[in-house]
């Protein structure tokens, strides 16, 4: 089953998922991790693009609410909002934007479990969904599109829950809390990370 989930994650180009059945998520990855010389910052050092008027905190809140609505529709408990996981998720989204990659393994080789350990988060069950959408390519007026918090959040949740692997991760009964992190780069690309814990 884990192999099927990973295969689905690889096939989806604009979203990614990583989950486990009670072991660290990165145990399914085989490449060697590369350690970074400088420590991982606890908060992104670059804010979401000032070029656009984007309320990333409101987008995060809407995504949290919409994910819980979908869980309730499927007979599952709502996920609590976890501030520590929010910090991890925001860092991951920022890191993908700043280092120009889109993957669960960081550009420096840091795996999901290692990232969680850097933030001192320990979960019996842990998972991660990632999403990326370039609003500059999808809209004639990027400024206007990026002020539509509801549309950005709805698109992210819809895409994640349309993909079987991401849906399985987001709607898993093993999780009881989540963190949501959104970052928008200077090109209008929206990066979203959902960190799950149970």
Short mmCIF file of N, CA and C in Angstrom, two decimals:
data_model
loop_
_atom_site.label_atom_id
_atom_site.label_comp_id
_atom_site.label_asym_id
_atom_site.label_seq_id
_atom_site.Cartn_x
_atom_site.Cartn_y
_atom_site.Cartn_z
N UNK A 1 0.82 -1.19 0.00
CA UNK A 1 0.00 0.00 0.00
C UNK A 1 0.86 1.25 0.00
N UNK A 2 1.96 1.25 0.78
CA UNK A 2 2.85 2.40 0.83
C UNK A 2 3.46 2.64 -0.54
N UNK A 3 3.80 1.57 -1.27
CA UNK A 3 4.36 1.70 -2.61
C UNK A 3 3.40 2.35 -3.57
N UNK A 4 2.10 2.02 -3.45
CA UNK A 4 1.08 2.62 -4.31
C UNK A 4 0.99 4.11 -4.02
N UNK A 5 0.99 4.49 -2.73
CA UNK A 5 0.91 5.90 -2.35
C UNK A 5 2.09 6.67 -2.91
N UNK A 6 3.28 6.11 -2.79
CA UNK A 6 4.47 6.79 -3.30
C UNK A 6 4.41 6.93 -4.81
N UNK A 7 3.93 5.89 -5.50
CA UNK A 7 3.82 5.95 -6.96
C UNK A 7 2.87 7.06 -7.37
N UNK A 8 1.74 7.19 -6.66
CA UNK A 8 0.78 8.25 -6.97
C UNK A 8 1.43 9.61 -6.76
N UNK A 9 2.19 9.75 -5.67
CA UNK A 9 2.85 11.03 -5.38
C UNK A 9 3.81 11.42 -6.49
N UNK A 10 4.52 10.47 -7.03
CA UNK A 10 5.49 10.76 -8.08
C UNK A 10 4.78 11.20 -9.35
N UNK A 11 3.61 10.64 -9.62
CA UNK A 11 2.90 10.94 -10.85
C UNK A 11 2.24 12.32 -10.85
N UNK A 12 1.90 12.84 -9.70
CA UNK A 12 1.22 14.13 -9.64
C UNK A 12 2.26 15.24 -9.73
N UNK A 13 2.10 16.13 -10.71
CA UNK A 13 3.11 17.16 -10.96
C UNK A 13 2.96 18.39 -10.10
N UNK A 14 1.74 18.73 -9.69
CA UNK A 14 1.56 19.97 -8.95
C UNK A 14 1.28 19.76 -7.48
N UNK A 15 1.36 18.56 -7.00
CA UNK A 15 1.18 18.30 -5.58
C UNK A 15 1.96 17.06 -5.21
N UNK A 16 2.29 16.95 -3.95
CA UNK A 16 3.03 15.78 -3.49
C UNK A 16 2.53 15.36 -2.14
N UNK A 17 2.70 14.08 -1.81
CA UNK A 17 2.29 13.60 -0.51
C UNK A 17 3.33 12.64 0.04
N UNK A 18 3.36 12.56 1.34
CA UNK A 18 4.26 11.65 2.02
C UNK A 18 3.59 11.29 3.33
N UNK A 19 3.41 10.02 3.58
CA UNK A 19 2.79 9.58 4.81
C UNK A 19 3.38 8.27 5.25
N UNK A 20 2.99 7.83 6.44
CA UNK A 20 3.52 6.57 6.93
C UNK A 20 2.51 5.84 7.78
N UNK A 21 2.84 4.64 8.12
CA UNK A 21 1.99 3.83 8.97
C UNK A 21 2.62 3.65 10.34
N UNK A 22 3.08 4.69 10.94
CA UNK A 22 3.62 4.61 12.27
C UNK A 22 5.13 4.66 12.34
N UNK A 23 5.79 4.89 11.21
CA UNK A 23 7.24 5.04 11.20
C UNK A 23 7.57 6.37 10.57
N UNK A 24 8.80 6.82 10.72
CA UNK A 24 9.16 8.11 10.13
C UNK A 24 8.94 8.08 8.64
N UNK A 25 8.37 9.15 8.10
CA UNK A 25 8.00 9.23 6.69
C UNK A 25 9.19 9.03 5.77
N UNK A 26 10.36 9.47 6.19
CA UNK A 26 11.50 9.40 5.28
C UNK A 26 12.09 8.01 5.18
N UNK A 27 11.58 7.04 5.94
CA UNK A 27 12.14 5.70 5.88
C UNK A 27 11.93 5.03 4.53
N UNK A 28 11.00 5.57 3.73
CA UNK A 28 10.76 5.00 2.41
C UNK A 28 11.72 5.55 1.37
N UNK A 29 12.50 6.55 1.72
CA UNK A 29 13.44 7.13 0.78
C UNK A 29 14.79 6.45 0.93
N UNK A 30 15.49 6.24 -0.18
CA UNK A 30 16.74 5.48 -0.13
C UNK A 30 17.99 6.32 -0.31
N UNK A 31 17.86 7.54 -0.81
CA UNK A 31 19.06 8.34 -1.05
C UNK A 31 19.66 8.80 0.27
N UNK A 32 20.96 9.05 0.25
CA UNK A 32 21.67 9.52 1.43
C UNK A 32 21.35 10.99 1.68
N UNK A 33 21.14 11.34 2.92
CA UNK A 33 20.87 12.73 3.27
C UNK A 33 22.18 13.50 3.31
N UNK A 34 22.12 14.74 2.86
CA UNK A 34 23.28 15.62 2.89
C UNK A 34 23.03 16.65 3.97
N UNK A 35 23.96 16.83 4.86
CA UNK A 35 23.76 17.80 5.93
C UNK A 35 24.17 19.18 5.45
N UNK A 36 23.44 20.16 5.89
CA UNK A 36 23.68 21.55 5.51
C UNK A 36 24.62 22.17 6.53
N UNK A 37 25.51 23.02 6.08
CA UNK A 37 26.51 23.62 6.96
C UNK A 37 25.86 24.54 7.99
N UNK A 38 24.91 25.38 7.58
CA UNK A 38 24.29 26.28 8.53
C UNK A 38 22.98 25.68 9.05
N UNK A 39 22.57 26.02 10.26
CA UNK A 39 21.36 25.44 10.83
C UNK A 39 20.10 25.92 10.11
N UNK A 40 19.07 25.11 10.19
CA UNK A 40 17.78 25.47 9.60
C UNK A 40 17.14 26.57 10.44
N UNK A 41 16.71 27.68 9.81
CA UNK A 41 16.06 28.72 10.59
C UNK A 41 14.70 28.25 11.09
N UNK A 42 14.30 28.72 12.25
CA UNK A 42 13.00 28.34 12.80
C UNK A 42 11.87 29.09 12.10
N UNK A 43 12.16 30.22 11.52
CA UNK A 43 11.17 30.99 10.77
C UNK A 43 11.77 31.38 9.43
N UNK A 44 10.96 31.42 8.38
CA UNK A 44 11.49 31.91 7.10
C UNK A 44 12.07 33.30 7.27
N UNK A 45 13.20 33.54 6.63
CA UNK A 45 13.85 34.85 6.75
C UNK A 45 13.38 35.82 5.67
N UNK A 46 12.66 35.32 4.69
CA UNK A 46 12.14 36.16 3.62
C UNK A 46 10.62 36.06 3.65
N UNK A 47 9.91 37.17 3.78
CA UNK A 47 8.44 37.09 3.79
C UNK A 47 7.89 36.78 2.41
N UNK A 48 6.63 36.32 2.36
CA UNK A 48 5.99 36.14 1.06
C UNK A 48 6.10 37.44 0.29
N UNK A 49 6.13 37.31 -1.02
CA UNK A 49 6.40 38.44 -1.90
C UNK A 49 5.61 39.69 -1.55
N UNK A 50 6.33 40.79 -1.41
CA UNK A 50 5.70 42.08 -1.18
C UNK A 50 5.18 42.68 -2.49
N UNK A 51 5.51 42.03 -3.59
CA UNK A 51 5.09 42.48 -4.92
C UNK A 51 3.57 42.37 -5.06
N UNK A 52 2.99 41.39 -4.37
CA UNK A 52 1.55 41.14 -4.45
C UNK A 52 0.93 41.32 -3.08
N UNK A 53 -0.32 41.69 -3.07
CA UNK A 53 -1.06 41.86 -1.81
C UNK A 53 -1.67 40.51 -1.44
N UNK A 54 -0.88 39.67 -0.74
CA UNK A 54 -1.32 38.32 -0.42
C UNK A 54 -1.43 38.16 1.09
N UNK A 55 -2.58 37.69 1.55
CA UNK A 55 -2.79 37.44 2.98
C UNK A 55 -2.59 35.94 3.22
N UNK A 56 -1.32 35.53 3.36
CA UNK A 56 -1.02 34.10 3.48
C UNK A 56 -1.62 33.48 4.74
N UNK A 57 -1.70 34.25 5.82
CA UNK A 57 -2.28 33.70 7.05
C UNK A 57 -3.76 33.39 6.86
N UNK A 58 -4.47 34.24 6.13
CA UNK A 58 -5.90 33.98 5.87
C UNK A 58 -6.05 32.76 4.96
N UNK A 59 -5.19 32.63 3.97
CA UNK A 59 -5.23 31.45 3.10
C UNK A 59 -4.99 30.19 3.92
N UNK A 60 -4.01 30.23 4.81
CA UNK A 60 -3.74 29.07 5.69
C UNK A 60 -4.96 28.72 6.52
N UNK A 61 -5.61 29.74 7.10
CA UNK A 61 -6.80 29.50 7.92
C UNK A 61 -7.92 28.85 7.11
N UNK A 62 -8.13 29.33 5.89
CA UNK A 62 -9.20 28.78 5.05
C UNK A 62 -8.87 27.33 4.68
N UNK A 63 -7.62 27.05 4.35
CA UNK A 63 -7.24 25.68 4.02
C UNK A 63 -7.47 24.76 5.22
N UNK A 64 -7.09 25.21 6.40
CA UNK A 64 -7.32 24.43 7.61
C UNK A 64 -8.82 24.12 7.77
N UNK A 65 -9.65 25.14 7.62
CA UNK A 65 -11.10 24.97 7.75
C UNK A 65 -11.65 24.01 6.70
N UNK A 66 -11.22 24.18 5.45
CA UNK A 66 -11.73 23.33 4.36
C UNK A 66 -11.29 21.88 4.51
N UNK A 67 -10.06 21.66 4.95
CA UNK A 67 -9.60 20.29 5.19
C UNK A 67 -10.45 19.63 6.27
N UNK A 68 -10.77 20.37 7.32
CA UNK A 68 -11.60 19.81 8.38
C UNK A 68 -13.03 19.57 7.92
N UNK A 69 -13.55 20.43 7.07
CA UNK A 69 -14.89 20.20 6.51
C UNK A 69 -14.92 18.88 5.75
N UNK A 70 -13.88 18.62 4.95
CA UNK A 70 -13.82 17.37 4.16
C UNK A 70 -13.68 16.16 5.08
N UNK A 71 -12.91 16.31 6.15
CA UNK A 71 -12.77 15.21 7.11
C UNK A 71 -14.11 14.90 7.76
N UNK A 72 -14.82 15.93 8.19
CA UNK A 72 -16.13 15.73 8.82
C UNK A 72 -17.12 15.10 7.85
N UNK A 73 -17.10 15.52 6.58
CA UNK A 73 -17.96 14.93 5.55
C UNK A 73 -17.69 13.44 5.39
N UNK A 74 -16.47 13.01 5.71
CA UNK A 74 -16.07 11.62 5.58
C UNK A 74 -16.08 10.88 6.92
N UNK A 75 -16.79 11.44 7.91
CA UNK A 75 -16.95 10.78 9.19
C UNK A 75 -15.72 10.77 10.08
N UNK A 76 -14.80 11.71 9.85
CA UNK A 76 -13.56 11.76 10.63
C UNK A 76 -13.56 12.97 11.56
N UNK A 77 -12.76 12.86 12.61
CA UNK A 77 -12.59 13.98 13.54
C UNK A 77 -11.83 15.12 12.86
N UNK A 78 -12.15 16.34 13.27
CA UNK A 78 -11.41 17.50 12.79
C UNK A 78 -9.98 17.45 13.32
N UNK A 79 -9.07 18.06 12.60
CA UNK A 79 -7.69 18.17 13.03
C UNK A 79 -7.49 19.46 13.79
N UNK A 80 -6.82 19.38 14.93
CA UNK A 80 -6.46 20.59 15.67
C UNK A 80 -5.38 21.32 14.90
N UNK A 81 -5.34 22.63 15.04
CA UNK A 81 -4.28 23.43 14.43
C UNK A 81 -3.09 23.41 15.37
N UNK A 82 -1.94 23.02 14.88
CA UNK A 82 -0.75 22.87 15.69
C UNK A 82 0.25 23.96 15.28
N UNK A 83 0.53 24.88 16.18
CA UNK A 83 1.40 26.02 15.85
C UNK A 83 2.81 25.58 15.49
N UNK A 84 3.32 24.56 16.16
CA UNK A 84 4.66 24.07 15.82
C UNK A 84 4.69 23.49 14.42
N UNK A 85 3.65 22.75 14.06
CA UNK A 85 3.57 22.21 12.70
C UNK A 85 3.36 23.31 11.68
N UNK A 86 2.67 24.39 12.07
CA UNK A 86 2.55 25.55 11.17
C UNK A 86 3.94 26.08 10.83
N UNK A 87 4.81 26.18 11.83
CA UNK A 87 6.17 26.69 11.61
C UNK A 87 6.93 25.77 10.67
N UNK A 88 6.81 24.45 10.86
CA UNK A 88 7.47 23.49 9.98
C UNK A 88 6.95 23.64 8.55
N UNK A 89 5.61 23.73 8.42
CA UNK A 89 4.99 23.85 7.10
C UNK A 89 5.40 25.15 6.41
N UNK A 90 5.43 26.23 7.15
CA UNK A 90 5.83 27.52 6.55
C UNK A 90 7.29 27.47 6.11
N UNK A 91 8.12 26.85 6.93
CA UNK A 91 9.53 26.74 6.55
C UNK A 91 9.67 25.90 5.28
N UNK A 92 8.96 24.78 5.20
CA UNK A 92 9.08 23.91 4.03
C UNK A 92 8.63 24.65 2.76
N UNK A 93 7.52 25.36 2.83
CA UNK A 93 7.04 26.12 1.67
C UNK A 93 8.05 27.19 1.27
N UNK A 94 8.56 27.91 2.26
CA UNK A 94 9.58 28.93 2.01
C UNK A 94 10.82 28.32 1.39
N UNK A 95 11.27 27.19 1.93
CA UNK A 95 12.48 26.54 1.45
C UNK A 95 12.33 26.11 -0.01
N UNK A 96 11.17 25.54 -0.36
CA UNK A 96 10.96 25.13 -1.75
C UNK A 96 11.02 26.33 -2.69
N UNK A 97 10.43 27.45 -2.26
CA UNK A 97 10.44 28.65 -3.10
C UNK A 97 11.84 29.24 -3.22
N UNK A 98 12.55 29.34 -2.10
CA UNK A 98 13.87 29.96 -2.10
C UNK A 98 14.93 29.13 -2.80
N UNK A 99 14.82 27.81 -2.70
CA UNK A 99 15.83 26.93 -3.30
C UNK A 99 15.38 26.35 -4.64
N UNK A 100 14.20 26.76 -5.10
CA UNK A 100 13.70 26.38 -6.42
C UNK A 100 13.64 24.86 -6.63
N UNK A 101 12.87 24.20 -5.76
CA UNK A 101 12.60 22.76 -5.93
C UNK A 101 11.18 22.49 -5.48
N UNK A 102 10.69 21.31 -5.80
CA UNK A 102 9.36 20.90 -5.38
C UNK A 102 9.41 19.41 -5.08
N UNK A 103 9.68 19.06 -3.84
CA UNK A 103 9.83 17.66 -3.45
C UNK A 103 9.81 17.56 -1.93
N UNK A 104 9.56 16.36 -1.44
CA UNK A 104 9.58 16.13 0.01
C UNK A 104 11.00 16.19 0.56
N UNK A 105 11.96 15.72 -0.23
CA UNK A 105 13.36 15.82 0.17
C UNK A 105 13.87 17.19 -0.22
N UNK A 106 14.48 17.90 0.72
CA UNK A 106 14.97 19.24 0.47
C UNK A 106 16.09 19.28 -0.55
N UNK A 107 16.35 20.46 -1.07
CA UNK A 107 17.42 20.63 -2.05
C UNK A 107 18.78 20.28 -1.46
N UNK A 108 18.89 20.37 -0.14
CA UNK A 108 20.14 20.01 0.53
C UNK A 108 20.15 18.56 0.99
N UNK A 109 19.12 17.78 0.62
CA UNK A 109 19.05 16.36 0.97
C UNK A 109 18.30 16.06 2.25
N UNK A 110 17.79 17.07 2.93
CA UNK A 110 17.07 16.86 4.17
C UNK A 110 15.74 16.15 3.90
N UNK A 111 15.55 15.02 4.57
CA UNK A 111 14.31 14.26 4.44
C UNK A 111 13.26 14.77 5.43
N UNK A 112 12.02 14.32 5.23
CA UNK A 112 10.90 14.79 6.05
C UNK A 112 11.15 14.54 7.53
N UNK A 113 11.56 13.34 7.91
CA UNK A 113 11.79 13.04 9.33
C UNK A 113 12.89 13.92 9.91
N UNK A 114 13.91 14.20 9.13
CA UNK A 114 15.00 15.06 9.59
C UNK A 114 14.51 16.50 9.78
N UNK A 115 13.67 16.96 8.86
CA UNK A 115 13.10 18.30 8.99
C UNK A 115 12.28 18.39 10.27
N UNK A 116 11.43 17.40 10.51
CA UNK A 116 10.61 17.38 11.72
C UNK A 116 11.50 17.38 12.97
N UNK A 117 12.56 16.61 12.94
CA UNK A 117 13.47 16.55 14.10
C UNK A 117 14.13 17.89 14.37
N UNK A 118 14.45 18.64 13.31
CA UNK A 118 15.06 19.96 13.48
C UNK A 118 14.13 20.91 14.23
N UNK A 119 12.84 20.67 14.10
CA UNK A 119 11.86 21.50 14.78
C UNK A 119 11.33 20.83 16.05
N UNK A 120 11.96 19.71 16.43
CA UNK A 120 11.62 18.98 17.65
C UNK A 120 10.14 18.57 17.68
N UNK A 121 9.65 18.06 16.56
CA UNK A 121 8.28 17.54 16.49
C UNK A 121 8.36 16.03 16.32
N UNK A 122 7.69 15.33 17.19
CA UNK A 122 7.73 13.86 17.17
C UNK A 122 6.30 13.34 17.17
N UNK A 123 5.98 12.53 16.18
CA UNK A 123 4.65 11.97 16.04
C UNK A 123 4.77 10.48 15.76
N UNK A 124 3.84 9.71 16.30
CA UNK A 124 3.80 8.28 15.97
C UNK A 124 3.50 8.13 14.48
N UNK A 125 2.55 8.92 14.01
CA UNK A 125 2.20 8.96 12.59
C UNK A 125 2.51 10.36 12.07
N UNK A 126 3.20 10.45 10.96
CA UNK A 126 3.47 11.78 10.40
C UNK A 126 3.31 11.72 8.89
N UNK A 127 2.88 12.84 8.34
CA UNK A 127 2.69 12.92 6.90
C UNK A 127 2.88 14.34 6.41
N UNK A 128 3.02 14.47 5.11
CA UNK A 128 3.23 15.78 4.50
C UNK A 128 2.61 15.78 3.12
N UNK A 129 1.79 16.77 2.83
CA UNK A 129 1.30 17.03 1.48
C UNK A 129 1.90 18.35 1.03
N UNK A 130 2.32 18.43 -0.22
CA UNK A 130 2.83 19.68 -0.77
C UNK A 130 2.08 20.01 -2.06
N UNK A 131 1.97 21.30 -2.33
CA UNK A 131 1.20 21.80 -3.47
C UNK A 131 1.91 23.04 -4.01
N UNK A 132 1.84 23.20 -5.32
CA UNK A 132 2.45 24.36 -5.97
C UNK A 132 1.57 24.77 -7.14
N UNK A 133 1.32 26.06 -7.27
CA UNK A 133 0.52 26.56 -8.39
C UNK A 133 1.07 27.92 -8.81
N UNK A 134 1.38 28.06 -10.07
CA UNK A 134 1.89 29.32 -10.59
C UNK A 134 0.73 30.16 -11.09
N UNK A 135 0.30 31.09 -10.25
CA UNK A 135 -0.85 31.93 -10.59
C UNK A 135 -0.53 32.90 -11.72
N UNK A 136 0.73 33.19 -11.94
CA UNK A 136 1.11 34.09 -13.04
C UNK A 136 0.76 33.45 -14.38
N UNK A 137 0.89 32.15 -14.49
CA UNK A 137 0.56 31.46 -15.74
C UNK A 137 -0.93 31.25 -15.92
N UNK A 138 -1.66 31.20 -14.80
CA UNK A 138 -3.08 30.85 -14.85
C UNK A 138 -4.02 32.06 -14.83
N UNK A 139 -3.48 33.25 -14.77
CA UNK A 139 -4.35 34.42 -14.66
C UNK A 139 -3.80 35.58 -15.47
N UNK A 140 -4.72 36.34 -16.05
CA UNK A 140 -4.31 37.53 -16.78
C UNK A 140 -3.96 38.67 -15.83
N UNK A 141 -4.54 38.65 -14.62
CA UNK A 141 -4.27 39.67 -13.61
C UNK A 141 -3.82 38.97 -12.33
N UNK A 142 -2.51 38.76 -12.21
CA UNK A 142 -1.96 38.02 -11.07
C UNK A 142 -2.26 38.74 -9.76
N UNK A 143 -2.15 40.07 -9.74
CA UNK A 143 -2.41 40.83 -8.52
C UNK A 143 -3.82 40.55 -8.01
N UNK A 144 -4.78 40.60 -8.92
CA UNK A 144 -6.17 40.36 -8.53
C UNK A 144 -6.37 38.91 -8.09
N UNK A 145 -5.80 37.97 -8.83
CA UNK A 145 -5.96 36.55 -8.50
C UNK A 145 -5.40 36.23 -7.11
N UNK A 146 -4.29 36.85 -6.76
CA UNK A 146 -3.66 36.56 -5.48
C UNK A 146 -4.33 37.24 -4.30
N UNK A 147 -5.33 38.09 -4.55
CA UNK A 147 -6.10 38.66 -3.44
C UNK A 147 -7.33 37.82 -3.15
N UNK A 148 -7.61 36.82 -4.00
CA UNK A 148 -8.78 35.95 -3.81
C UNK A 148 -8.38 34.76 -2.93
N UNK A 149 -8.36 35.00 -1.61
CA UNK A 149 -7.94 33.98 -0.66
C UNK A 149 -8.76 32.70 -0.77
N UNK A 150 -10.06 32.86 -0.92
CA UNK A 150 -10.97 31.72 -1.01
C UNK A 150 -10.64 30.85 -2.22
N UNK A 151 -10.40 31.50 -3.35
CA UNK A 151 -10.11 30.75 -4.58
C UNK A 151 -8.78 30.00 -4.48
N UNK A 152 -7.76 30.64 -3.93
CA UNK A 152 -6.46 29.99 -3.78
C UNK A 152 -6.58 28.78 -2.86
N UNK A 153 -7.23 28.97 -1.72
CA UNK A 153 -7.39 27.88 -0.75
C UNK A 153 -8.23 26.75 -1.33
N UNK A 154 -9.33 27.10 -1.99
CA UNK A 154 -10.21 26.07 -2.57
C UNK A 154 -9.49 25.25 -3.64
N UNK A 155 -8.71 25.92 -4.48
CA UNK A 155 -7.96 25.21 -5.53
C UNK A 155 -6.97 24.24 -4.93
N UNK A 156 -6.27 24.66 -3.88
CA UNK A 156 -5.28 23.79 -3.23
C UNK A 156 -5.95 22.57 -2.62
N UNK A 157 -7.01 22.78 -1.88
CA UNK A 157 -7.70 21.66 -1.22
C UNK A 157 -8.31 20.73 -2.26
N UNK A 158 -8.93 21.30 -3.29
CA UNK A 158 -9.55 20.48 -4.34
C UNK A 158 -8.52 19.59 -5.02
N UNK A 159 -7.38 20.16 -5.38
CA UNK A 159 -6.36 19.37 -6.06
C UNK A 159 -5.81 18.28 -5.15
N UNK A 160 -5.50 18.62 -3.92
CA UNK A 160 -4.96 17.62 -3.00
C UNK A 160 -5.95 16.48 -2.77
N UNK A 161 -7.24 16.80 -2.66
CA UNK A 161 -8.22 15.76 -2.37
C UNK A 161 -8.72 15.03 -3.62
N UNK A 162 -8.31 15.50 -4.79
CA UNK A 162 -8.64 14.79 -6.04
C UNK A 162 -7.66 13.65 -6.28
N UNK A 163 -6.43 13.82 -5.84
CA UNK A 163 -5.40 12.80 -6.01
C UNK A 163 -5.55 11.74 -4.92
N UNK A 164 -5.65 10.46 -5.29
CA UNK A 164 -5.87 9.41 -4.29
C UNK A 164 -4.84 9.37 -3.17
N UNK A 165 -3.57 9.52 -3.49
CA UNK A 165 -2.54 9.47 -2.45
C UNK A 165 -2.63 10.61 -1.47
N UNK A 166 -2.87 11.82 -1.99
CA UNK A 166 -2.97 12.99 -1.13
C UNK A 166 -4.24 12.94 -0.29
N UNK A 167 -5.32 12.46 -0.92
CA UNK A 167 -6.59 12.31 -0.22
C UNK A 167 -6.44 11.33 0.95
N UNK A 168 -5.80 10.21 0.67
CA UNK A 168 -5.59 9.21 1.72
C UNK A 168 -4.80 9.81 2.88
N UNK A 169 -3.81 10.59 2.57
CA UNK A 169 -3.00 11.23 3.59
C UNK A 169 -3.82 12.25 4.39
N UNK A 170 -4.52 13.15 3.70
CA UNK A 170 -5.27 14.22 4.36
C UNK A 170 -6.45 13.68 5.16
N UNK A 171 -7.03 12.56 4.71
CA UNK A 171 -8.21 12.02 5.37
C UNK A 171 -7.89 10.79 6.22
N UNK A 172 -6.66 10.62 6.60
CA UNK A 172 -6.28 9.48 7.43
C UNK A 172 -6.81 9.63 8.85
N UNK A 173 -7.39 8.56 9.41
CA UNK A 173 -7.86 8.62 10.80
C UNK A 173 -6.71 8.61 11.81
N UNK A 174 -5.50 8.36 11.36
CA UNK A 174 -4.34 8.29 12.26
C UNK A 174 -3.89 9.67 12.74
N UNK A 175 -4.30 10.74 12.05
CA UNK A 175 -3.83 12.08 12.40
C UNK A 175 -4.84 12.80 13.28
N UNK A 176 -4.33 13.63 14.20
CA UNK A 176 -5.22 14.43 15.04
C UNK A 176 -4.88 15.92 15.01
N UNK A 177 -3.78 16.28 14.34
CA UNK A 177 -3.44 17.70 14.23
C UNK A 177 -2.72 17.97 12.91
N UNK A 178 -2.73 19.23 12.53
CA UNK A 178 -2.07 19.62 11.29
C UNK A 178 -1.49 21.02 11.40
N UNK A 179 -0.51 21.26 10.55
CA UNK A 179 0.04 22.59 10.37
C UNK A 179 -0.05 22.95 8.90
N UNK A 180 -0.35 24.19 8.61
CA UNK A 180 -0.50 24.66 7.23
C UNK A 180 0.48 25.81 7.02
N UNK A 181 1.24 25.75 5.93
CA UNK A 181 2.18 26.82 5.62
C UNK A 181 2.10 27.22 4.16
N UNK A 182 1.88 28.50 3.91
CA UNK A 182 1.78 29.03 2.55
C UNK A 182 2.88 30.07 2.35
N UNK A 183 3.50 30.01 1.18
CA UNK A 183 4.49 31.02 0.79
C UNK A 183 4.24 31.37 -0.67
N UNK A 184 4.31 32.67 -0.99
CA UNK A 184 4.13 33.14 -2.36
C UNK A 184 5.43 33.82 -2.79
N UNK A 185 6.00 33.34 -3.90
CA UNK A 185 7.27 33.93 -4.35
C UNK A 185 7.02 35.14 -5.26
N UNK A 186 8.11 35.76 -5.71
CA UNK A 186 8.01 36.99 -6.51
C UNK A 186 7.38 36.77 -7.88
N UNK A 187 7.26 35.51 -8.32
CA UNK A 187 6.62 35.20 -9.59
C UNK A 187 5.12 34.93 -9.45
N UNK A 188 4.62 35.00 -8.22
CA UNK A 188 3.20 34.71 -7.98
C UNK A 188 2.92 33.24 -7.79
N UNK A 189 3.95 32.42 -7.63
CA UNK A 189 3.77 30.99 -7.40
C UNK A 189 3.43 30.75 -5.94
N UNK A 190 2.36 30.00 -5.72
CA UNK A 190 1.90 29.66 -4.37
C UNK A 190 2.45 28.29 -3.99
N UNK A 191 3.16 28.22 -2.87
CA UNK A 191 3.64 26.96 -2.31
C UNK A 191 2.85 26.69 -1.03
N UNK A 192 2.34 25.48 -0.93
CA UNK A 192 1.60 25.08 0.26
C UNK A 192 2.19 23.79 0.81
N UNK A 193 2.35 23.72 2.13
CA UNK A 193 2.72 22.49 2.80
C UNK A 193 1.71 22.20 3.90
N UNK A 194 1.24 20.96 3.93
CA UNK A 194 0.36 20.49 5.00
C UNK A 194 1.15 19.45 5.79
N UNK A 195 1.43 19.74 7.05
CA UNK A 195 2.12 18.81 7.95
C UNK A 195 1.08 18.13 8.84
N UNK A 196 1.14 16.80 8.90
CA UNK A 196 0.15 16.02 9.64
C UNK A 196 0.82 15.24 10.76
N UNK A 197 0.11 15.10 11.88
CA UNK A 197 0.67 14.42 13.04
C UNK A 197 -0.41 13.65 13.78
N UNK A 198 -0.06 12.49 14.29
CA UNK A 198 -1.00 11.68 15.06
C UNK A 198 -0.28 10.81 16.06
#
